[in-house]
Structures are given as C-alpha cells and as structure tokens.
Coordinates of C-alpha atoms in Angstrom, one line a residue:
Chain A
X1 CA 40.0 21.1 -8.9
X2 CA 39.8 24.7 -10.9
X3 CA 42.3 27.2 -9.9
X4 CA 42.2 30.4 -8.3
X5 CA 40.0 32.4 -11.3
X6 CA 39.7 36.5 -11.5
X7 CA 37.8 38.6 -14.1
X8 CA 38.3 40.6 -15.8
X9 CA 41.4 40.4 -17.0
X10 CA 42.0 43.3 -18.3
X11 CA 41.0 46.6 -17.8
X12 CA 41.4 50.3 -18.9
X13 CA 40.0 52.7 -17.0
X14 CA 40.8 56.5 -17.0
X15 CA 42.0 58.8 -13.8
X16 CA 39.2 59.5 -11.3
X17 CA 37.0 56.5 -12.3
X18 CA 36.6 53.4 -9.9
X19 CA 37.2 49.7 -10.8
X20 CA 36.0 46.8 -9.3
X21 CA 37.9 43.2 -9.5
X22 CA 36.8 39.6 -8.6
X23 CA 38.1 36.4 -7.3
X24 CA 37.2 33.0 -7.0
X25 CA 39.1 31.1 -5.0
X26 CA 39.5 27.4 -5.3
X27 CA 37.0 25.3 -3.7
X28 CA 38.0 24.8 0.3
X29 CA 39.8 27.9 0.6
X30 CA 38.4 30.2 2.7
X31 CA 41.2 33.0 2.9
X32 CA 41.7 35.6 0.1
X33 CA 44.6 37.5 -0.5
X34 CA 45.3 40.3 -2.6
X35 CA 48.7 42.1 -3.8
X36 CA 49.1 44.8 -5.9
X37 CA 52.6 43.8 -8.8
X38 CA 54.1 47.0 -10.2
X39 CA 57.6 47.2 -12.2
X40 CA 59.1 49.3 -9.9
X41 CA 57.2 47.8 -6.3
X42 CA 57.3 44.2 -6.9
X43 CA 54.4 42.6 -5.1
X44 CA 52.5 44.4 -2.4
X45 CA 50.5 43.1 0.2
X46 CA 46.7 44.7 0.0
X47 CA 44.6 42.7 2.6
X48 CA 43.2 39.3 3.6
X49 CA 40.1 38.3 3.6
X50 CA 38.6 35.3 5.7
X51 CA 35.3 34.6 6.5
X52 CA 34.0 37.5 5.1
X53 CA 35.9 39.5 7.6
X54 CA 39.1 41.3 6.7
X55 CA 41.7 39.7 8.9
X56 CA 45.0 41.7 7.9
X57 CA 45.6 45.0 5.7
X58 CA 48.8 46.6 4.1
X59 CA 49.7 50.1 3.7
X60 CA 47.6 51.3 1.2
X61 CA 45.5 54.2 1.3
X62 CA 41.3 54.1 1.7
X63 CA 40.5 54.3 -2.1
X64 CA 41.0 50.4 -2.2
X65 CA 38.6 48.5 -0.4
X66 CA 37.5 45.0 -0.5
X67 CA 35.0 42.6 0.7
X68 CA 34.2 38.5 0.7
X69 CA 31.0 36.5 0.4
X70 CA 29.5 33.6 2.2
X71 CA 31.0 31.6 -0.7
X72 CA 34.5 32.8 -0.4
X73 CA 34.4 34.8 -3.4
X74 CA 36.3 38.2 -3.0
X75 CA 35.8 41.9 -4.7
X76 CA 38.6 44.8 -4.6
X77 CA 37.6 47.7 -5.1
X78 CA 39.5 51.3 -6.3
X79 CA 38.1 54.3 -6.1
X80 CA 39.4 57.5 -7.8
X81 CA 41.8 56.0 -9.6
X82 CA 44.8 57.7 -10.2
X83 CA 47.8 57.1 -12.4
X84 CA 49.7 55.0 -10.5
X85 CA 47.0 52.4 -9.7
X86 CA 48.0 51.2 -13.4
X87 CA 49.3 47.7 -12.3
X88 CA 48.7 43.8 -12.0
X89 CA 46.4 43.2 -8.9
X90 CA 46.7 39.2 -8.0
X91 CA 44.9 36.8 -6.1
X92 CA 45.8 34.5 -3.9
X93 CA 43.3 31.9 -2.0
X94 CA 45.0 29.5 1.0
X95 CA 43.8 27.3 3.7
X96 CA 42.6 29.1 6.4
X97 CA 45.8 29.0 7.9
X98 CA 49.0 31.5 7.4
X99 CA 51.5 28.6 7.1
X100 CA 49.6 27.3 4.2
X101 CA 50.8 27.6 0.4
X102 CA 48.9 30.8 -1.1
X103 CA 47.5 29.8 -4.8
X104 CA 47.7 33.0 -7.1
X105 CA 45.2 33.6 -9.5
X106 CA 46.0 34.7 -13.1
X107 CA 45.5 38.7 -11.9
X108 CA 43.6 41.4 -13.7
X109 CA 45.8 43.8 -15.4
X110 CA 44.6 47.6 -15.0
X111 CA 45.5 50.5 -16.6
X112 CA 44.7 53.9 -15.9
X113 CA 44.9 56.7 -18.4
Chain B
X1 CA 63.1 46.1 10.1
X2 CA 61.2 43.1 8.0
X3 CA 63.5 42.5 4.6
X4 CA 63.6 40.5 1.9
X5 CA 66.6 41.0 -0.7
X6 CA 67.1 39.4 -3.8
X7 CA 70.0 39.1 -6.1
X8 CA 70.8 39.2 -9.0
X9 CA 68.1 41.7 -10.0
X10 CA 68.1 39.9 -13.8
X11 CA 70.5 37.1 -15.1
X12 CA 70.8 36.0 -18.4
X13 CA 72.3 32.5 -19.1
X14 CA 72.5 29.9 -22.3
X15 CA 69.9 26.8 -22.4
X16 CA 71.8 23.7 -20.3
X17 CA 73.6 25.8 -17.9
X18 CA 72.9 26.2 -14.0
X19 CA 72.3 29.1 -12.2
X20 CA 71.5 30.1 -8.7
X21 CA 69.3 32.8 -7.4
X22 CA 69.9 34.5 -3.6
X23 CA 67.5 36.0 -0.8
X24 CA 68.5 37.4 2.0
X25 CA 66.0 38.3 4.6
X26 CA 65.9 39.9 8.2
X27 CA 62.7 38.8 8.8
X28 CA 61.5 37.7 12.6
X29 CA 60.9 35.3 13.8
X30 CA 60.7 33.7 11.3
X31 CA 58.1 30.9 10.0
X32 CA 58.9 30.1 6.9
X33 CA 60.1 30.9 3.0
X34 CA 58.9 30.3 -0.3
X35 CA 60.3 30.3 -3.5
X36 CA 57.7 31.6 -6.3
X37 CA 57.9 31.4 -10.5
X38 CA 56.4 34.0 -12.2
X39 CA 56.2 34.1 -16.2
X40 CA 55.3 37.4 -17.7
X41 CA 51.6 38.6 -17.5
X42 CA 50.8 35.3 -14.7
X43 CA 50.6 34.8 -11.5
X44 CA 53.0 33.0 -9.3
X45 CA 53.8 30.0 -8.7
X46 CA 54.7 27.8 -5.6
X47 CA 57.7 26.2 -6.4
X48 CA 59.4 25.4 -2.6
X49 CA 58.2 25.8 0.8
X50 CA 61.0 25.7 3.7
X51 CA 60.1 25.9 7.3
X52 CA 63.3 26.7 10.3
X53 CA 64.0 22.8 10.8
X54 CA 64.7 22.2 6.6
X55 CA 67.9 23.5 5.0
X56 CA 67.0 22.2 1.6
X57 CA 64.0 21.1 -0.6
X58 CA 64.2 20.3 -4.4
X59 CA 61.5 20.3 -6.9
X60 CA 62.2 18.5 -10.3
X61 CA 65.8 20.7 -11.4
X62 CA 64.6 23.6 -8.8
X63 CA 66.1 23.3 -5.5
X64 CA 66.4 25.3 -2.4
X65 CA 68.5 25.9 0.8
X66 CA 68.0 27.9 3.7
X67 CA 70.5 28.7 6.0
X68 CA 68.1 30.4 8.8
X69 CA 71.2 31.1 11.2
X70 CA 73.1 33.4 8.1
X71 CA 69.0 34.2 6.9
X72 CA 70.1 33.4 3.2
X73 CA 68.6 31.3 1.3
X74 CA 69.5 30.1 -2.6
X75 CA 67.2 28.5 -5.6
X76 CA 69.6 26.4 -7.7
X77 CA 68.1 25.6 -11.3
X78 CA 70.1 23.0 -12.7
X79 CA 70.3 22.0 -16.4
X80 CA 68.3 25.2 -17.4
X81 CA 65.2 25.2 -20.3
X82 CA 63.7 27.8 -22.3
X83 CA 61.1 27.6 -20.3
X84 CA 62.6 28.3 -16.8
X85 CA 62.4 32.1 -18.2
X86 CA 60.5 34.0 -15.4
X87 CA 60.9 36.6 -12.6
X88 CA 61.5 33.9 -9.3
X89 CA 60.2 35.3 -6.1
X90 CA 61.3 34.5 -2.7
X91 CA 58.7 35.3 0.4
X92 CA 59.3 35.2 3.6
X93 CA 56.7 35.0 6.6
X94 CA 56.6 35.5 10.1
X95 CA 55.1 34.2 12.9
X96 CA 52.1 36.4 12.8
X97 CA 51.4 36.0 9.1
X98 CA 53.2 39.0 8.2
X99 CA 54.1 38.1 4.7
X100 CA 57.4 39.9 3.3
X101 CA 58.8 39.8 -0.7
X102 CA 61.9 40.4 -2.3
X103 CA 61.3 42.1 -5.7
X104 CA 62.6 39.2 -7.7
X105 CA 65.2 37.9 -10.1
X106 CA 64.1 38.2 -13.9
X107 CA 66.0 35.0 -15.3
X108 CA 66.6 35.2 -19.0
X109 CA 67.6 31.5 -20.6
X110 CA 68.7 31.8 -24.1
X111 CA 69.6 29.0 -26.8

C-alpha cells in the first residue's frame, strides 16, 4: 500500500506570492492532517480534514486555507506569503478516527524570499 | 494548560551505547501518547503508541514507558546505531483529539 505522498517537494517562492501544496493520503484514509515544522516551533497543528469538511483548525491566521476532495486528496493553501511561512509543511492521513496512528507524508519544504 | 516537554533538547552519544529520551506532559484527560522518529528533511515516523491502561511498549531496541499518574513518559534506545540519528518526537492527545507536541530531542549517535 503506497504511503502518504505530497508534491512538490520543494518550493521557493518569494514574499507576497501564494503557494499551494498537495496530499495523497494512503488508500482508506479518509482524515488529513496538516502541521506546519519550523526550527524554532517544532511541529504545529494546521487543520484536519475529513470528508471534505474541515473538522478541527489550529491557531493560524486566514492566509492558510485548505480543502479535501471526494477522493480524500487534500490542498493547503498560503496566501501572501511572508517570511516566516519558510518551513516544512507535513501530511498526515489516519483512519477516521482520532485514536488512530497518523501516517506523515514526506512534507513539501517552502521557502520564502 | 495543554503541555508537552521534552528533554534533553539534543544528545550526542557513541554507536553501542543506550540512551533515554523524556516527556513530560500536562495534557487532559488524556488519551494517549506517541513516540515519533524523524530523520532530517522526512516526515515522522510512528514508532510507539501508549494508551492510560499500558506502562510500557517496545519496538525492536526502542521502547517506551508511561507513567500517566507522574504524566512522564521515557523512550529507551538500547544498543544504539548510526542510524538511530533523528529528532524523536513525543505527542500527546486528548480526549477530544486535541493533539499536543513536544519540540523534540535531536539524538546524535557517533562511531
């Protein structure tokens, strides 16, 4: 069964711009999280996707947004990026429910000049 | 408040030796805690899972304890490898899903 997958992997982008990411969760799993990974943070909860609804949310401001498909599949989104969005944003697909292991993708690694 | 503490922030120990890792958490109530292994530029990686009722799991020369009545747990590596090098996570959730990290230990195994 193929892992969690998310493109691109890398990606420079400059201050003001918007990104988008993706994220495939394996096959079955229906709930998508994402976390933002800086040096200085460590990991930070971004939201939760299930069912194409959005089922919890962190403390981040509006510029990041996401959605999910009918086939699981999830897009983050950024808008006016600013410096300190520069960071690895993971992927993490589980069972539908919370007690279940979360399987992290590879993450995309952004960088914002 | 919901808190997750981890220490040592890094460690550095020679190939063959043991080492443990601690997390501390105030977390509550609490459901359950897992112990993650990150290598540089990757995602993590389940390594344990503990609910309340288990006070310790292994996993190959990884194993954990929780001690939910202190809220400490430990990840013992025994027998260490070059490749145990990583940042080791510990998560803790609670009953409503709310997921909580510590910032991680960066373990350094040398030859």
């Amino acid at each position: 069964k193929a892992g969690v997958t998310q493109t691109p992997r890398y990606l420079i982008k400059t201050r003001g711009q918007q990104v988008t990411l993706s994220c495939s969760p394996i096959s079955g799993h229906r709930s998508v999280s994402w976390y933002q990974q800086t040096p200085g943070q460590g990991l930070q909860f971004l939201f939760e996707y299930f069912s194409e609804t959005q089922r919890n949310k962190g403390n981040f401001p509006g510029r990041f947004s996401g959605r999910q498909f009918s086939n699981s599949r999830s897009e983050m989104n950024v808008s006016t990026l600013e410096l300190g969005d520069s960071a690895l944003y993971l992927c993490a697909s589980s069972l539908p429910s919370g007690k279940n292991e979360q399987f992290f993708g590879p993450g995309t690694r952004l960088t914002v000049l | 408040k919901n808190q997750v503490e981890q220490s040592p922030q890094s460690l550095i120990i020679l190939e063959g030796k043991n080492c443990t890792l601690q997390c501390n958490y105030t977390v509550s109530p609490f459901s359950n805690l897992r112990w993650y292994k990150q290598d540089t530029g990757r995602g993590p990686v389940s390594l344990t899972i503990m609910t309340f009722s288990e006070n310790t799991k292994s996993n190959g020369r990884y194993t954990a304890t929780l001690d939910a009545d202190t809220k400490q747990s430990s990840l013992h590596i025994t027998a260490s490898q070059l490749s145990d090098s990583a940042s080791y996570i510990c998560v803790v959730s609670a009953h409503n899903n709310d997921m909580r990290f510590g910032a991680g230990t960066r373990l350094t195994v040398k030859p």
